[in-house]
Coordinates of C-alpha atoms in Angstrom, one line a residue:
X1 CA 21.3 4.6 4.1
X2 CA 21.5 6.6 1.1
X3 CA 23.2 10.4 0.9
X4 CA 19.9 12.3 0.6
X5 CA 17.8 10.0 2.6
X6 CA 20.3 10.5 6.0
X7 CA 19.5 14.6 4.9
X8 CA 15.8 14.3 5.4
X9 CA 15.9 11.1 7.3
X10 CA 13.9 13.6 10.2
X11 CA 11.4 14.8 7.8
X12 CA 10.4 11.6 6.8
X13 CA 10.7 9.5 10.1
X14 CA 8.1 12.6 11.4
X15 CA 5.8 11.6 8.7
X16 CA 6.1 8.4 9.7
X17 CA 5.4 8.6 12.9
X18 CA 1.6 10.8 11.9
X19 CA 0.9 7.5 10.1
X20 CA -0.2 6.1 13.6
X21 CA -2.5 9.2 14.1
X22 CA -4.0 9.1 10.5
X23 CA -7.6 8.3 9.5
X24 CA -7.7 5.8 6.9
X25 CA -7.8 7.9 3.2
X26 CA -7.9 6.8 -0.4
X27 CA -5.5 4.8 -2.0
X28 CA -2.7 5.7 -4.6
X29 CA -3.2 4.4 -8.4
X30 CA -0.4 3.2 -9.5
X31 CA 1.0 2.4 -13.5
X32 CA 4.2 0.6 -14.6
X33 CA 5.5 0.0 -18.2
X34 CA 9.0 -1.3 -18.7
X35 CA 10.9 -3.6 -20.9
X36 CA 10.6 -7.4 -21.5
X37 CA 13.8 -7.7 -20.2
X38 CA 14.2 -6.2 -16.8
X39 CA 17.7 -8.2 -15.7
X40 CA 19.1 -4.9 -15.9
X41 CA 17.0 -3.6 -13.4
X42 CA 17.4 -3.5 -9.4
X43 CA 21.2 -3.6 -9.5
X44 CA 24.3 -0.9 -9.8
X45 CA 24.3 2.4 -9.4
X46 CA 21.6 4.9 -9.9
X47 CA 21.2 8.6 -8.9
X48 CA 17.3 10.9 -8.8
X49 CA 17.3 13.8 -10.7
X50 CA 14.6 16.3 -11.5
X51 CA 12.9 15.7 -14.8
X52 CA 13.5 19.3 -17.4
X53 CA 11.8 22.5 -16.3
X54 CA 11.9 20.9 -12.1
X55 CA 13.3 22.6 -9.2
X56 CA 15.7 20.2 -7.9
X57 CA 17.0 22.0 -5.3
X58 CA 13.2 23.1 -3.5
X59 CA 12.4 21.4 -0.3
X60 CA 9.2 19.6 -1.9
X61 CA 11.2 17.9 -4.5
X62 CA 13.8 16.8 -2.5
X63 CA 11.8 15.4 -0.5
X64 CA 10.0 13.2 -2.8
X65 CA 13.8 11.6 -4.4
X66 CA 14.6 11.3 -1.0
X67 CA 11.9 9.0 -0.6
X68 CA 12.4 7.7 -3.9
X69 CA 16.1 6.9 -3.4
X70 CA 15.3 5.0 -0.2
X71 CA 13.3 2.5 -2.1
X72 CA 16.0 2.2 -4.8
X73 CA 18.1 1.2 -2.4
X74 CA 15.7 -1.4 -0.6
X75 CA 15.1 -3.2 -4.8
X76 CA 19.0 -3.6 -4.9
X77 CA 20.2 -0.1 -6.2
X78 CA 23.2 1.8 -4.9
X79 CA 22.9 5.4 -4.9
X80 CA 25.3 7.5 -6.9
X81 CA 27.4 9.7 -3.9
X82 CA 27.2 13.9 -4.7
X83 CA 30.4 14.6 -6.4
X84 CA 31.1 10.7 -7.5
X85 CA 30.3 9.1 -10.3
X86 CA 27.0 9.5 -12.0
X87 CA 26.2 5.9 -11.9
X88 CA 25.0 3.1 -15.5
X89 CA 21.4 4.5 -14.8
X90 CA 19.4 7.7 -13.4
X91 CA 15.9 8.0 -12.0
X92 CA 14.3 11.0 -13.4
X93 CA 11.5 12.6 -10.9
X94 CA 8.5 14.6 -11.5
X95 CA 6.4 15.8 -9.0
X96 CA 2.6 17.9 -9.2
X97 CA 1.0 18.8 -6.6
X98 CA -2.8 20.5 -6.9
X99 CA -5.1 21.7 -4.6
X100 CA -8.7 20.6 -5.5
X101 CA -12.0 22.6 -4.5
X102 CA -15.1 20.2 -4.9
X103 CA -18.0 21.5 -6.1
X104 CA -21.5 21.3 -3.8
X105 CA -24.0 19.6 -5.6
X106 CA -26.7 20.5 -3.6
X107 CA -27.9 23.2 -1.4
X108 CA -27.6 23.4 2.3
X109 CA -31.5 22.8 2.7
X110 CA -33.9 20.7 0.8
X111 CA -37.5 20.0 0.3
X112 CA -39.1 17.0 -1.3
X113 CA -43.1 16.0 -1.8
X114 CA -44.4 12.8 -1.6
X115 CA -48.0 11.0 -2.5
X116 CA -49.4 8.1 -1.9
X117 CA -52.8 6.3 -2.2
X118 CA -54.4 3.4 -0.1
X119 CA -57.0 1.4 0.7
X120 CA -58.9 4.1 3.0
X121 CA -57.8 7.5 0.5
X122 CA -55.2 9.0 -1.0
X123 CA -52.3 11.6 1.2
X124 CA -49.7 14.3 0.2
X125 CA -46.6 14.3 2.7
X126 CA -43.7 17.8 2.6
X127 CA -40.2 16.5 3.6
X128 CA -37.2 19.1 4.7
X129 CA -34.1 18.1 4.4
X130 CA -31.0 20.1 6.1
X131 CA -27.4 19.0 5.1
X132 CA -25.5 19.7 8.3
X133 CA -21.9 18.4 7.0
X134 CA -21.0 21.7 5.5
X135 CA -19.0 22.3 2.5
X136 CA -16.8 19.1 0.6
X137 CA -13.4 20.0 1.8
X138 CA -10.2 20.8 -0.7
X139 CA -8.3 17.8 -1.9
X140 CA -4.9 17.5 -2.4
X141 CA -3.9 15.8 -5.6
X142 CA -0.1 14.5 -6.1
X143 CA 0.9 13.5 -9.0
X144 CA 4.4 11.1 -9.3
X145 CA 5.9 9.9 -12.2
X146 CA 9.4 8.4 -12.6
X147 CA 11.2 7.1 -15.3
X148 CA 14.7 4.9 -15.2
X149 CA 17.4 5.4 -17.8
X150 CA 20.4 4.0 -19.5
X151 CA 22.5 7.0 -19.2
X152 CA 24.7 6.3 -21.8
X153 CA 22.0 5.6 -24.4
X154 CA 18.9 7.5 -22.5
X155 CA 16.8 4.7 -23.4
X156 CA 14.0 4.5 -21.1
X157 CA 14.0 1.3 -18.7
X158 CA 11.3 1.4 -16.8
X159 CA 8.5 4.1 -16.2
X160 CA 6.0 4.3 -13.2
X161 CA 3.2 6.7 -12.1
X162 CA 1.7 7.2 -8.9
X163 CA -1.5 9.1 -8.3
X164 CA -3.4 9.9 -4.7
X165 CA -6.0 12.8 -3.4
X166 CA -5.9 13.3 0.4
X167 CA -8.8 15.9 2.1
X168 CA -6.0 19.2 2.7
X169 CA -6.0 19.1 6.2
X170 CA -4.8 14.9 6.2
X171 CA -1.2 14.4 7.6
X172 CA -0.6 12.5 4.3
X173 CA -1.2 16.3 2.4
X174 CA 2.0 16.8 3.9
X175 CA 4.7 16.2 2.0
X176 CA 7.1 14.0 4.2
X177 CA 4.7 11.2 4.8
X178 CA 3.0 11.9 1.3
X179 CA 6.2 11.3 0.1
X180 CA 6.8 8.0 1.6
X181 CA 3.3 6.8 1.1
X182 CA 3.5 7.1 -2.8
X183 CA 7.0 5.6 -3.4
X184 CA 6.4 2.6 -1.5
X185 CA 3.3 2.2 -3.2
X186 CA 5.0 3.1 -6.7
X187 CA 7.7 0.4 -5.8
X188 CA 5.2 -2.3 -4.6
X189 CA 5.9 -5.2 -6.6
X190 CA 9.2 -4.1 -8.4
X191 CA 9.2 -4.3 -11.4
X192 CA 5.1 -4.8 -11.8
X193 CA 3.3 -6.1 -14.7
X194 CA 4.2 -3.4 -17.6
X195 CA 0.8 -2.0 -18.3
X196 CA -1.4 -2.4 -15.7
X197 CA -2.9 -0.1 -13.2
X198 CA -2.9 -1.2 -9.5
X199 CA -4.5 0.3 -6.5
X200 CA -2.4 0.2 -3.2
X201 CA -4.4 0.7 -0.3

């Protein structure tokens, strides 16, 4: 088990366990681009660090490398240890998170006319329609990239991007099972074809 993983090892075994209570929701898009040669990849060590401009200390984020690292790990990786050495390569994290509104397209109520002519004369019909499911809920979109390094050159390795939107009040809005959801998916596949865009149910 990695350093940071056995820190928030309860966060994510909690999210985890929502899984089992959690209606279906839409899948995470996924991107990879590396290089040809990707013998380098999936072995030594490695450590996740926040991209520029990234709180690396905050809760969220932590979470997300956490979850990051645990996959590293699982491809082949060994995790750099805090204070130790920094390790051949480095994962460099960036997480968004944004909180969607969706715009009603219609009104509550509705009202159509109809016509129609037949053999025994011609008829006008009124419809009303009432929309009883209320208001589209918020979304939460997150947003994951990660990119793998040389550190001694900085040359980029490997890059991956993860996308998924979840209704706000969805156990996979929160960020422990969120978290877990999108790096699996991210990883599925490891390395992936460079290029293309998969969707991971």
């Amino acid at each position: 088990m990695t350093p940071l993983a056995r820190v928030l090892l309860p966060a994510l075994a909690a999210g985890t366990l929502l899984s089992g209570c959690a209606t279906p929701v839409g899948p995470v898009e996924v991107t990879r681009f590396h290089l040809p040669d990707t013998t380098v990849l999936g072995r030594g060590t490695i450590r996740v660090e926040p991209a520029p401009g990234d709180d690396g200390s905050s809760i969220e984020f932590r979470t997300y490398a956490a979850a990051v690292a645990q996959e590293l790990t699982r491809l082949g990786y060994s995790e750099a240890v805090p204070g130790g050495a920094a390790g051949a390569q480095v994962a460099v994290l960036h997480v968004e998170r944004e909180t969607i509104a969706p715009a009603r397209r219609n009104g509550p109520v509705s009202v159509g006319v109809g016509g129609g002519t037949g053999s025994y004369g011609s008829g006008v019909g009124l419809g009303l329609g009432i929309n009883l499911s209320g208001a589209p809920k918020d979304q939460v979109e997150t947003r994951l990239s990660l990119t793998i390094r040389d550190r001694a050159s900085n040359q980029s390795l490997w890059e991956g991007r993860a996308r998924f939107a979840v209704p706000a009040n969805a156990p996979l809005a929160q960020a422990p099972l969120g978290a877990a959801k999108m790096a699996q998916a991210l990883f599925r596949g490891f390395p992936g074809e460079s290029g293309e865009t998969i969707v991971v149910p």
